[in-house]
Amino acid sequence: MADRETRPTTVWSRPERGARGPAPERSRTQITAAALALADAEGLAAVSMRALAQRLGTGPASLYRYVGSRDELLDLMADAVAGELDLSGAAGGDWLDDLVGLALQSRDAHVRHPWLADLNDRRGEVLGPHAIDYLDHALGILAPAPGTAGQKLEAIGLLGGLAVLFARREAAATSPGDPSPGDPAAATSPGDPAARAARLAAVAAEGRHPHLLAALTAAGAPPPADRDALFVRLLRRLLPAMLDQGEP
């Protein structure tokens, strides 16, 4: 029982490599970088210890000297992406501005690595050192903000959820087979915001959805699609609402 209680629970809980044996040929960082490149090129399903070994020009058994399992490799990959976020800047004095900037970085990281959202859905919350740095940095930004510690943690969770949602929408809008923005077919693509708005207007005009018709009439013509602006606008509305005089 004592051995089980003291056994490392994550890949970061033990030394990168045992002290015995020949000198290491590579590092976890190099292995993780190769796995990231593989996932970016071919998707998460393509990432296996065998495929990664082939990419590195070695045998799968040699990788297990550095990484105990594919699950540990996935943990390293997720944390490496968290390490891409720039946390070096000092707080600018406006917690909302700083938190929105962090959210934009997070969304962009998910856009660069579209497999990351699915990975996090499957693996749960395994926080590596970079992810913990991110959480601490976000809490530091929120230090002058109103709200309880619990509300601030929930706000950070919301920030991450919206980043994933918008990254997925962007990936869907630019998926292979869709018309490019300069293609005339883009104007009638089902994924085009203008096409969706036109369909909603046509359905509302049929008269069977009075609340939808009233809302569209009051809102007027939709503005040109700007995902950055919408993302920022939602964050600026939701984050203060969560923190200011909200329920504990």
Coordinates of N, CA and C in Angstrom, one line a residue:
M1 N 0.8 -1.2 0.0 CA 0.0 0.0 0.0 C 0.9 1.3 0.0
A2 N 1.9 1.2 0.8 CA 2.8 2.4 0.9 C 3.4 2.7 -0.5
D3 N 3.8 1.6 -1.2 CA 4.4 1.8 -2.5 C 3.4 2.5 -3.5
R4 N 2.1 2.0 -3.4 CA 1.1 2.6 -4.3 C 0.9 4.1 -3.9
E5 N 0.9 4.4 -2.7 CA 0.6 5.8 -2.3 C 1.8 6.8 -2.7
T6 N 3.0 6.2 -2.8 CA 4.1 7.1 -3.1 C 4.5 7.0 -4.6
R7 N 3.8 6.2 -5.4 CA 4.1 6.0 -6.8 C 3.8 7.3 -7.5
P8 N 4.7 7.8 -8.4 CA 4.4 9.0 -9.2 C 3.1 8.8 -10.0
T9 N 2.4 9.9 -10.1 CA 1.1 9.8 -10.8 C 1.1 10.5 -12.1
T10 N 2.1 11.2 -12.5 CA 2.2 11.8 -13.8 C 3.6 11.6 -14.4
V11 N 3.8 11.9 -15.6 CA 5.1 11.8 -16.3 C 6.1 12.8 -15.7
W12 N 5.6 13.9 -15.1 CA 6.5 14.9 -14.6 C 6.9 14.6 -13.1
S13 N 6.3 13.5 -12.6 CA 6.6 13.2 -11.2 C 7.9 12.4 -11.0
R14 N 8.5 12.0 -12.1 CA 9.7 11.2 -12.0 C 10.8 11.8 -12.9
P15 N 12.1 11.4 -12.7 CA 13.1 12.0 -13.5 C 12.9 11.7 -15.0
E16 N 13.4 12.5 -15.8 CA 13.2 12.3 -17.2 C 13.8 11.0 -17.7
R17 N 14.8 10.5 -17.1 CA 15.4 9.2 -17.4 C 16.2 8.7 -16.3
G18 N 16.2 7.4 -16.1 CA 16.9 6.7 -15.0 C 18.4 7.0 -15.1
A19 N 19.1 6.9 -14.0 CA 20.5 7.2 -13.9 C 21.3 6.1 -14.5
R20 N 20.8 4.9 -14.6 CA 21.6 3.8 -15.2 C 21.4 3.7 -16.7
G21 N 22.3 2.9 -17.3 CA 22.2 2.7 -18.7 C 23.0 3.7 -19.5
P22 N 23.0 3.5 -20.9 CA 23.8 4.4 -21.7 C 23.3 5.8 -21.7
A23 N 24.2 6.7 -22.1 CA 23.8 8.1 -22.2 C 22.6 8.3 -23.1
P24 N 21.7 9.2 -22.6 CA 20.5 9.4 -23.4 C 20.8 10.0 -24.8
E25 N 20.0 9.5 -25.8 CA 20.2 9.9 -27.2 C 19.3 11.1 -27.5
R26 N 18.3 11.3 -26.8 CA 17.3 12.4 -27.0 C 16.7 12.7 -25.7
S27 N 15.8 13.7 -25.7 CA 15.1 14.2 -24.5 C 13.6 14.1 -24.7
R28 N 12.9 14.2 -23.6 CA 11.4 14.3 -23.7 C 11.0 15.4 -24.5
T29 N 11.7 16.6 -24.5 CA 11.3 17.7 -25.2 C 11.4 17.4 -26.7
Q30 N 12.4 16.8 -27.2 CA 12.6 16.4 -28.6 C 11.5 15.4 -29.0
I31 N 11.2 14.4 -28.2 CA 10.2 13.4 -28.5 C 8.8 14.1 -28.5
T32 N 8.6 15.0 -27.6 CA 7.3 15.7 -27.6 C 7.1 16.6 -28.9
A33 N 8.2 17.3 -29.3 CA 8.1 18.1 -30.5 C 7.8 17.3 -31.7
A34 N 8.4 16.1 -31.8 CA 8.2 15.2 -32.9 C 6.7 14.7 -32.9
A35 N 6.2 14.5 -31.7 CA 4.8 14.0 -31.6 C 3.9 15.2 -32.0
L36 N 4.2 16.4 -31.6 CA 3.3 17.5 -32.0 C 3.3 17.7 -33.5
A37 N 4.5 17.6 -34.2 CA 4.5 17.7 -35.6 C 3.7 16.6 -36.3
L38 N 3.8 15.4 -35.7 CA 3.0 14.3 -36.3 C 1.5 14.5 -36.2
A39 N 1.1 15.0 -35.0 CA -0.3 15.3 -34.8 C -0.8 16.4 -35.7
D40 N 0.0 17.5 -35.8 CA -0.4 18.6 -36.7 C -0.5 18.2 -38.1
A41 N 0.3 17.2 -38.5 CA 0.3 16.8 -40.0 C -0.7 15.8 -40.3
E42 N -1.0 14.9 -39.3 CA -1.8 13.7 -39.7 C -3.0 13.5 -38.7
G43 N -3.1 14.3 -37.6 CA -4.1 14.1 -36.7 C -3.7 13.3 -35.5
L44 N -4.5 13.3 -34.4 CA -4.2 12.7 -33.2 C -4.1 11.2 -33.3
A45 N -5.0 10.6 -34.1 CA -5.1 9.2 -34.3 C -3.8 8.6 -34.8
A46 N -3.0 9.4 -35.5 CA -1.8 8.9 -36.2 C -0.6 8.9 -35.1
V47 N -0.8 9.4 -34.0 CA 0.2 9.5 -33.0 C 0.2 8.1 -32.2
S48 N 1.2 7.3 -32.5 CA 1.4 6.1 -31.7 C 2.9 6.0 -31.4
M49 N 3.3 5.2 -30.5 CA 4.7 5.0 -30.1 C 5.5 4.5 -31.3
R50 N 4.8 3.6 -32.1 CA 5.5 3.0 -33.3 C 5.7 4.1 -34.4
A51 N 4.6 4.9 -34.7 CA 4.8 5.9 -35.7 C 5.8 7.0 -35.3
L52 N 5.8 7.3 -34.0 CA 6.7 8.3 -33.5 C 8.1 7.8 -33.6
A53 N 8.3 6.5 -33.3 CA 9.7 6.0 -33.4 C 10.2 6.0 -34.8
Q54 N 9.3 5.7 -35.8 CA 9.7 5.7 -37.2 C 10.1 7.1 -37.6
R55 N 9.3 8.1 -37.1 CA 9.6 9.5 -37.4 C 11.0 9.9 -36.8
L56 N 11.3 9.4 -35.7 CA 12.6 9.7 -35.1 C 13.7 8.8 -35.5
G57 N 13.4 7.8 -36.3 CA 14.4 6.9 -36.8 C 15.0 6.0 -35.7
T58 N 14.1 5.5 -34.8 CA 14.5 4.6 -33.8 C 13.5 3.5 -33.6
G59 N 13.7 2.6 -32.6 CA 12.7 1.6 -32.3 C 11.8 2.0 -31.2
P60 N 10.5 1.5 -31.2 CA 9.6 1.9 -30.2 C 10.1 1.6 -28.8
A61 N 10.8 0.5 -28.6 CA 11.3 0.2 -27.2 C 12.2 1.3 -26.6
S62 N 12.9 2.0 -27.5 CA 13.8 3.0 -27.0 C 13.0 4.2 -26.5
L63 N 11.8 4.5 -27.0 CA 11.0 5.6 -26.5 C 10.5 5.4 -25.1
Y64 N 10.3 4.1 -24.8 CA 9.8 3.8 -23.4 C 10.8 4.1 -22.3
R65 N 12.0 4.3 -22.7 CA 13.0 4.7 -21.7 C 12.8 6.2 -21.3
Y66 N 12.0 6.9 -22.1 CA 11.7 8.3 -21.8 C 10.3 8.6 -21.4
V67 N 9.4 7.8 -22.1 CA 7.9 8.0 -21.9 C 7.3 6.7 -21.6
G68 N 6.6 6.5 -20.5 CA 6.1 5.2 -20.1 C 4.9 4.7 -20.9
S69 N 4.2 5.5 -21.6 CA 3.0 5.1 -22.4 C 2.6 6.1 -23.3
R70 N 1.7 5.8 -24.2 CA 1.1 6.8 -25.1 C 0.3 7.8 -24.3
D71 N -0.4 7.4 -23.3 CA -1.1 8.4 -22.5 C -0.1 9.5 -21.9
E72 N 1.0 9.0 -21.5 CA 2.0 10.0 -21.0 C 2.5 10.9 -22.1
L73 N 2.7 10.4 -23.3 CA 3.1 11.2 -24.4 C 2.0 12.2 -24.7
L74 N 0.7 11.9 -24.7 CA -0.3 12.8 -24.9 C -0.3 13.9 -23.8
D75 N -0.1 13.6 -22.6 CA 0.0 14.6 -21.5 C 1.2 15.6 -21.8
L76 N 2.3 15.0 -22.3 CA 3.4 15.9 -22.6 C 3.1 16.8 -23.8
M77 N 2.3 16.3 -24.8 CA 1.9 17.1 -25.9 C 1.0 18.3 -25.5
A78 N 0.0 18.0 -24.7 CA -0.9 19.0 -24.2 C -0.2 20.1 -23.5
D79 N 0.8 19.7 -22.6 CA 1.5 20.7 -21.8 C 2.4 21.5 -22.7
A80 N 3.0 20.9 -23.7 CA 3.9 21.6 -24.6 C 3.1 22.7 -25.3
V81 N 1.9 22.5 -25.7 CA 1.1 23.5 -26.3 C 0.8 24.7 -25.3
A82 N 0.5 24.3 -24.0 CA 0.4 25.3 -23.0 C 1.6 26.2 -22.9
G83 N 2.8 25.6 -23.1 CA 4.0 26.3 -23.0 C 4.2 27.3 -24.2
E84 N 3.4 27.2 -25.2 CA 3.5 28.1 -26.3 C 3.0 29.5 -26.0
L85 N 2.1 29.6 -24.9 CA 1.6 30.9 -24.6 C 2.6 31.7 -23.9
D86 N 2.6 33.0 -24.2 CA 3.6 34.0 -23.7 C 3.0 34.5 -22.4
L87 N 3.6 34.1 -21.3 CA 3.2 34.6 -20.0 C 4.2 35.6 -19.4
S88 N 5.1 36.1 -20.2 CA 6.2 36.9 -19.7 C 5.7 38.4 -19.5
G89 N 4.7 38.8 -20.1 CA 4.3 40.2 -20.0 C 3.7 40.6 -18.7
A90 N 4.1 41.7 -18.2 CA 3.5 42.2 -16.9 C 2.1 42.6 -17.1
A91 N 1.3 42.5 -16.1 CA -0.1 42.9 -16.1 C -0.2 44.4 -16.5
G92 N -1.1 44.7 -17.4 CA -1.2 46.1 -17.9 C -2.0 47.0 -17.1
G93 N -2.6 46.6 -16.0 CA -3.4 47.4 -15.2 C -4.9 47.3 -15.4
D94 N -5.3 46.7 -16.5 CA -6.7 46.4 -16.7 C -6.8 44.9 -16.8
W95 N -7.4 44.3 -15.7 CA -7.5 42.8 -15.7 C -8.3 42.2 -16.9
L96 N -9.3 42.9 -17.3 CA -10.1 42.4 -18.4 C -9.3 42.4 -19.7
D97 N -8.6 43.5 -20.0 CA -7.8 43.5 -21.2 C -6.8 42.4 -21.2
D98 N -6.1 42.2 -20.0 CA -5.1 41.2 -19.9 C -5.6 39.8 -20.1
L99 N -6.8 39.6 -19.5 CA -7.4 38.2 -19.6 C -7.9 37.9 -21.0
V100 N -8.4 38.9 -21.7 CA -8.9 38.8 -23.1 C -7.7 38.5 -23.9
G101 N -6.5 39.1 -23.7 CA -5.3 38.9 -24.4 C -4.9 37.4 -24.3
L102 N -5.0 36.9 -23.0 CA -4.6 35.5 -22.7 C -5.6 34.6 -23.5
A103 N -6.8 34.9 -23.5 CA -7.8 34.1 -24.2 C -7.5 34.0 -25.7
L104 N -7.1 35.1 -26.3 CA -6.8 35.1 -27.7 C -5.6 34.2 -28.0
Q105 N -4.6 34.3 -27.1 CA -3.5 33.3 -27.2 C -4.0 31.9 -27.2
S106 N -4.8 31.6 -26.2 CA -5.3 30.2 -26.0 C -6.1 29.8 -27.3
R107 N -6.9 30.6 -27.8 CA -7.7 30.3 -29.0 C -6.8 30.0 -30.1
D108 N -5.8 30.9 -30.3 CA -4.8 30.7 -31.4 C -4.0 29.4 -31.3
A109 N -3.7 29.0 -30.1 CA -3.0 27.7 -29.9 C -3.9 26.6 -30.3
H110 N -5.2 26.6 -30.0 CA -6.1 25.6 -30.4 C -6.3 25.6 -31.9
V111 N -6.2 26.7 -32.6 CA -6.3 26.8 -34.0 C -5.1 26.1 -34.7
R112 N -3.9 26.4 -34.1 CA -2.7 25.8 -34.6 C -2.7 24.3 -34.4
H113 N -3.3 23.8 -33.4 CA -3.3 22.4 -33.1 C -4.7 21.9 -32.9
P114 N -5.5 21.7 -34.0 CA -6.9 21.4 -33.9 C -7.2 20.1 -33.2
W115 N -6.3 19.3 -33.0 CA -6.5 18.0 -32.3 C -6.5 18.2 -30.8
L116 N -6.1 19.4 -30.3 CA -5.9 19.6 -28.8 C -7.2 19.5 -28.1
A117 N -8.3 20.1 -28.7 CA -9.6 20.1 -28.0 C -10.1 18.6 -27.8
D118 N -10.0 17.8 -28.8 CA -10.4 16.4 -28.7 C -9.5 15.7 -27.6
L119 N -8.2 16.0 -27.6 CA -7.4 15.3 -26.7 C -7.8 15.7 -25.2
N120 N -8.0 16.9 -25.0 CA -8.4 17.3 -23.6 C -9.8 16.7 -23.2
D121 N -10.7 16.6 -24.2 CA -12.0 16.0 -23.9 C -11.8 14.5 -23.4
R122 N -10.8 13.8 -24.0 CA -10.6 12.4 -23.7 C -9.7 12.2 -22.5
R123 N -8.8 13.0 -22.2 CA -7.8 12.8 -21.2 C -8.2 13.4 -19.9
G124 N -9.2 14.3 -19.9 CA -9.5 15.0 -18.6 C -8.4 16.1 -18.3
E125 N -8.4 16.5 -17.1 CA -7.5 17.6 -16.7 C -6.3 17.0 -16.0
V126 N -5.3 16.8 -16.8 CA -4.0 16.4 -16.3 C -3.1 17.6 -16.5
L127 N -2.8 18.3 -15.4 CA -2.1 19.6 -15.5 C -0.6 19.4 -15.4
G128 N 0.1 19.7 -16.4 CA 1.6 19.7 -16.4 C 2.1 21.0 -15.9
P129 N 3.4 21.2 -15.9 CA 4.0 22.4 -15.4 C 3.6 23.7 -16.1
H130 N 3.5 23.6 -17.5 CA 3.2 24.8 -18.2 C 1.7 25.1 -18.0
A131 N 0.9 24.1 -17.9 CA -0.6 24.4 -17.6 C -0.7 25.0 -16.3
I132 N 0.0 24.6 -15.3 CA 0.0 25.2 -13.9 C 0.5 26.6 -14.0
D133 N 1.5 26.9 -14.7 CA 2.0 28.2 -14.9 C 0.9 29.1 -15.5
Y134 N 0.2 28.6 -16.5 CA -0.9 29.3 -17.1 C -2.0 29.7 -16.1
L135 N -2.4 28.7 -15.3 CA -3.4 28.9 -14.3 C -3.0 29.9 -13.3
D136 N -1.8 29.8 -12.8 CA -1.3 30.8 -11.9 C -1.2 32.2 -12.5
H137 N -0.8 32.3 -13.7 CA -0.7 33.6 -14.4 C -2.1 34.2 -14.5
A138 N -3.1 33.4 -14.9 CA -4.5 33.9 -15.1 C -5.0 34.4 -13.7
L139 N -4.7 33.6 -12.7 CA -5.2 34.1 -11.3 C -4.5 35.3 -10.9
G140 N -3.2 35.5 -11.3 CA -2.5 36.7 -11.0 C -3.2 37.9 -11.7
I141 N -3.6 37.7 -13.0 CA -4.3 38.8 -13.7 C -5.6 39.2 -13.0
L142 N -6.2 38.1 -12.4 CA -7.5 38.4 -11.8 C -7.4 38.9 -10.4
A143 N -6.2 39.0 -9.9 CA -6.1 39.4 -8.5 C -6.8 40.7 -8.1
P144 N -6.8 41.7 -9.0 CA -7.5 43.0 -8.6 C -9.0 42.9 -9.0
A145 N -9.4 41.9 -9.7 CA -10.8 41.8 -10.1 C -11.7 41.4 -8.9
P146 N -13.0 41.8 -9.0 CA -13.9 41.4 -8.0 C -14.2 39.9 -8.1
G147 N -14.9 39.4 -7.1 CA -15.3 38.0 -7.1 C -14.5 37.1 -6.2
T148 N -15.0 36.0 -5.9 CA -14.3 35.0 -5.0 C -13.3 34.2 -5.8
A149 N -12.5 33.4 -5.1 CA -11.5 32.6 -5.7 C -12.2 31.5 -6.6
G150 N -13.4 31.0 -6.1 CA -14.1 30.0 -6.9 C -14.6 30.6 -8.2
Q151 N -15.1 31.9 -8.1 CA -15.7 32.5 -9.3 C -14.5 32.8 -10.3
K152 N -13.4 33.1 -9.8 CA -12.2 33.4 -10.7 C -11.8 32.1 -11.4
L153 N -11.8 31.0 -10.7 CA -11.5 29.7 -11.3 C -12.5 29.4 -12.4
E154 N -13.8 29.6 -12.1 CA -14.8 29.3 -13.1 C -14.7 30.2 -14.3
A155 N -14.3 31.5 -14.1 CA -14.1 32.4 -15.2 C -12.9 32.0 -16.1
I156 N -11.9 31.4 -15.5 CA -10.8 30.9 -16.3 C -11.2 29.7 -17.1
G157 N -12.1 28.9 -16.5 CA -12.6 27.7 -17.2 C -13.5 28.2 -18.4
L158 N -14.3 29.2 -18.2 CA -15.1 29.7 -19.2 C -14.2 30.2 -20.4
L159 N -13.2 30.9 -20.0 CA -12.2 31.5 -21.0 C -11.7 30.3 -21.9
G160 N -11.3 29.2 -21.2 CA -10.8 28.1 -22.0 C -11.8 27.5 -22.9
G161 N -13.1 27.3 -22.3 CA -14.1 26.7 -23.1 C -14.5 27.5 -24.4
L162 N -14.5 28.9 -24.2 CA -14.8 29.7 -25.4 C -13.7 29.6 -26.4
A163 N -12.4 29.6 -25.9 CA -11.3 29.5 -26.8 C -11.4 28.2 -27.7
V164 N -11.8 27.1 -27.0 CA -12.0 25.8 -27.8 C -13.1 26.0 -28.8
L165 N -14.2 26.5 -28.3 CA -15.4 26.6 -29.2 C -15.1 27.4 -30.4
F166 N -14.4 28.6 -30.3 CA -14.2 29.4 -31.4 C -13.1 28.8 -32.3
A167 N -12.1 28.1 -31.7 CA -11.1 27.4 -32.5 C -11.8 26.3 -33.4
R168 N -12.7 25.6 -32.8 CA -13.4 24.5 -33.5 C -14.3 25.1 -34.7
R169 N -14.9 26.3 -34.4 CA -15.7 26.9 -35.5 C -14.8 27.4 -36.6
E170 N -13.6 27.9 -36.3 CA -12.7 28.3 -37.3 C -12.2 27.2 -38.1
A171 N -11.9 26.1 -37.4 CA -11.4 24.9 -38.1 C -12.5 24.3 -39.1
A172 N -13.8 24.4 -38.6 CA -14.9 23.9 -39.4 C -15.1 24.8 -40.7
A173 N -14.9 26.1 -40.5 CA -15.1 27.0 -41.6 C -14.0 26.9 -42.6
T174 N -12.8 26.4 -42.3 CA -11.7 26.3 -43.2 C -11.3 24.9 -43.5
S175 N -12.2 23.9 -43.2 CA -11.9 22.5 -43.4 C -11.7 22.2 -44.9
P176 N -10.9 21.2 -45.2 CA -10.7 20.8 -46.6 C -12.0 20.6 -47.3
G177 N -12.1 21.1 -48.5 CA -13.4 20.9 -49.3 C -14.3 22.1 -49.3
D178 N -14.1 23.0 -48.3 CA -14.9 24.2 -48.2 C -14.3 25.2 -49.2
P179 N -15.1 26.0 -49.8 CA -14.6 27.0 -50.7 C -13.8 28.1 -50.0
S180 N -12.7 28.5 -50.6 CA -11.9 29.5 -50.0 C -12.6 30.9 -49.9
P181 N -12.2 31.8 -49.1 CA -12.9 33.1 -49.0 C -13.0 33.8 -50.3
G182 N -12.0 33.7 -51.2 CA -12.1 34.3 -52.5 C -12.9 33.6 -53.5
D183 N -13.4 32.5 -53.2 CA -14.1 31.7 -54.2 C -15.6 32.2 -54.2
P184 N -16.2 32.4 -55.4 CA -17.6 32.8 -55.5 C -18.5 31.9 -54.8
A185 N -18.1 30.6 -54.7 CA -19.0 29.6 -54.0 C -19.1 29.9 -52.5
A186 N -18.1 30.6 -52.0 CA -18.1 30.9 -50.6 C -19.4 31.6 -50.1
A187 N -19.9 32.5 -51.0 CA -21.0 33.3 -50.7 C -22.3 32.5 -50.4
T188 N -22.3 31.3 -51.0 CA -23.5 30.4 -50.8 C -23.2 29.2 -50.0
S189 N -22.0 29.1 -49.4 CA -21.6 28.0 -48.6 C -22.5 27.9 -47.4
P190 N -23.0 26.7 -47.0 CA -23.8 26.6 -45.8 C -23.1 27.1 -44.6
G191 N -21.8 27.1 -44.6 CA -21.1 27.5 -43.4 C -20.8 29.0 -43.4
D192 N -21.3 29.7 -44.4 CA -21.0 31.1 -44.5 C -22.0 31.9 -43.6
P193 N -21.6 32.8 -42.8 CA -22.5 33.5 -41.9 C -23.6 34.2 -42.6
A194 N -23.3 34.8 -43.7 CA -24.3 35.6 -44.5 C -25.4 34.6 -45.0
A195 N -25.0 33.4 -45.4 CA -25.9 32.4 -45.9 C -26.8 31.9 -44.7
R196 N -26.2 31.7 -43.6 CA -27.0 31.3 -42.4 C -28.0 32.4 -42.0
A197 N -27.6 33.7 -42.1 CA -28.5 34.8 -41.7 C -29.6 34.9 -42.7
A198 N -29.3 34.7 -44.0 CA -30.4 34.8 -45.0 C -31.4 33.6 -44.8
R199 N -30.9 32.5 -44.5 CA -31.9 31.4 -44.3 C -32.8 31.6 -43.1
L200 N -32.2 32.1 -42.0 CA -33.0 32.4 -40.8 C -34.0 33.5 -41.1
A201 N -33.6 34.5 -41.9 CA -34.6 35.6 -42.3 C -35.7 35.0 -43.1
A202 N -35.4 34.1 -44.0 CA -36.4 33.5 -44.9 C -37.4 32.6 -44.0
V203 N -36.8 31.9 -43.1 CA -37.7 31.0 -42.2 C -38.6 31.9 -41.4
A204 N -38.0 33.0 -40.8 CA -38.8 33.9 -39.9 C -39.9 34.6 -40.7
A205 N -39.6 34.9 -42.0 CA -40.6 35.6 -42.8 C -41.8 34.7 -43.1
E206 N -41.7 33.4 -42.9 CA -42.9 32.5 -43.1 C -44.0 32.8 -42.1
G207 N -43.7 33.4 -41.0 CA -44.7 33.8 -40.0 C -45.0 32.8 -38.9
R208 N -44.3 31.6 -38.9 CA -44.6 30.6 -37.9 C -43.6 30.7 -36.7
H209 N -42.7 31.7 -36.7 CA -41.8 31.9 -35.6 C -41.7 33.4 -35.3
P210 N -42.8 33.9 -34.6 CA -42.9 35.3 -34.3 C -41.8 35.9 -33.5
H211 N -41.3 35.1 -32.5 CA -40.2 35.6 -31.7 C -38.9 35.8 -32.5
L212 N -38.6 34.9 -33.3 CA -37.5 35.0 -34.2 C -37.6 36.1 -35.1
L213 N -38.8 36.3 -35.7 CA -39.0 37.4 -36.6 C -38.8 38.8 -35.9
A214 N -39.3 38.9 -34.7 CA -39.2 40.1 -33.9 C -37.7 40.4 -33.6
A215 N -37.0 39.4 -33.2 CA -35.6 39.5 -32.8 C -34.8 40.0 -34.1
L216 N -35.0 39.3 -35.2 CA -34.2 39.7 -36.4 C -34.6 41.1 -36.9
T217 N -35.8 41.4 -36.8 CA -36.2 42.8 -37.2 C -35.6 43.8 -36.3
A218 N -35.5 43.6 -35.0 CA -34.9 44.5 -34.1 C -33.4 44.6 -34.3
A219 N -32.8 43.5 -34.6 CA -31.3 43.4 -34.7 C -30.8 44.1 -36.0
G220 N -31.7 44.0 -37.0 CA -31.2 44.6 -38.3 C -30.3 43.7 -39.0
A221 N -29.6 44.2 -40.0 CA -28.7 43.4 -40.8 C -27.5 43.0 -39.9
P222 N -27.0 41.7 -40.0 CA -25.8 41.3 -39.2 C -24.6 42.0 -39.7
P223 N -23.6 42.3 -38.8 CA -22.4 42.9 -39.2 C -21.5 41.9 -40.0
P224 N -20.5 42.3 -40.7 CA -19.7 41.4 -41.4 C -19.0 40.4 -40.4
A225 N -18.8 39.2 -40.8 CA -18.3 38.2 -39.9 C -16.9 38.6 -39.4
D226 N -16.7 38.7 -38.2 CA -15.3 38.9 -37.6 C -15.2 38.1 -36.3
R227 N -14.6 37.0 -36.4 CA -14.6 36.0 -35.3 C -13.8 36.6 -34.1
D228 N -12.7 37.4 -34.4 CA -12.0 38.0 -33.3 C -12.9 39.0 -32.5
A229 N -13.6 39.8 -33.3 CA -14.4 40.8 -32.6 C -15.5 40.1 -31.8
L230 N -16.1 39.1 -32.3 CA -17.2 38.4 -31.6 C -16.6 37.7 -30.3
F231 N -15.5 37.1 -30.5 CA -14.8 36.4 -29.4 C -14.5 37.4 -28.2
V232 N -14.0 38.5 -28.6 CA -13.6 39.5 -27.6 C -14.9 40.1 -27.0
R233 N -15.9 40.4 -27.8 CA -17.1 40.9 -27.3 C -17.8 40.0 -26.3
L234 N -17.8 38.7 -26.6 CA -18.4 37.8 -25.6 C -17.6 37.7 -24.3
L235 N -16.3 37.7 -24.4 CA -15.5 37.7 -23.2 C -15.7 38.9 -22.3
R236 N -15.8 40.0 -23.0 CA -16.0 41.3 -22.2 C -17.3 41.4 -21.6
R237 N -18.3 40.7 -22.1 CA -19.6 40.7 -21.5 C -19.7 39.7 -20.4
L238 N -19.2 38.5 -20.7 CA -19.4 37.3 -19.8 C -18.5 37.4 -18.5
L239 N -17.2 37.7 -18.7 CA -16.3 37.6 -17.6 C -16.7 38.6 -16.5
P240 N -16.9 39.9 -16.8 CA -17.3 40.8 -15.6 C -18.7 40.3 -15.0
A241 N -19.6 39.8 -15.8 CA -20.8 39.3 -15.2 C -20.6 38.2 -14.3
M242 N -19.6 37.3 -14.5 CA -19.4 36.2 -13.6 C -18.7 36.6 -12.3
L243 N -18.0 37.7 -12.4 CA -17.2 38.1 -11.2 C -17.8 39.2 -10.4
D244 N -18.7 40.0 -11.0 CA -19.2 41.2 -10.3 C -20.6 40.9 -9.6
Q245 N -20.6 40.8 -8.3 CA -21.8 40.5 -7.6 C -22.5 39.2 -8.0
G246 N -21.7 38.3 -8.5 CA -22.3 37.0 -8.8 C -22.6 36.1 -7.6
E247 N -23.2 35.0 -7.8 CA -23.5 34.1 -6.7 C -22.1 33.4 -6.3
P248 N -21.9 33.2 -5.0 CA -20.6 32.5 -4.6 C -20.6 31.1 -5.1

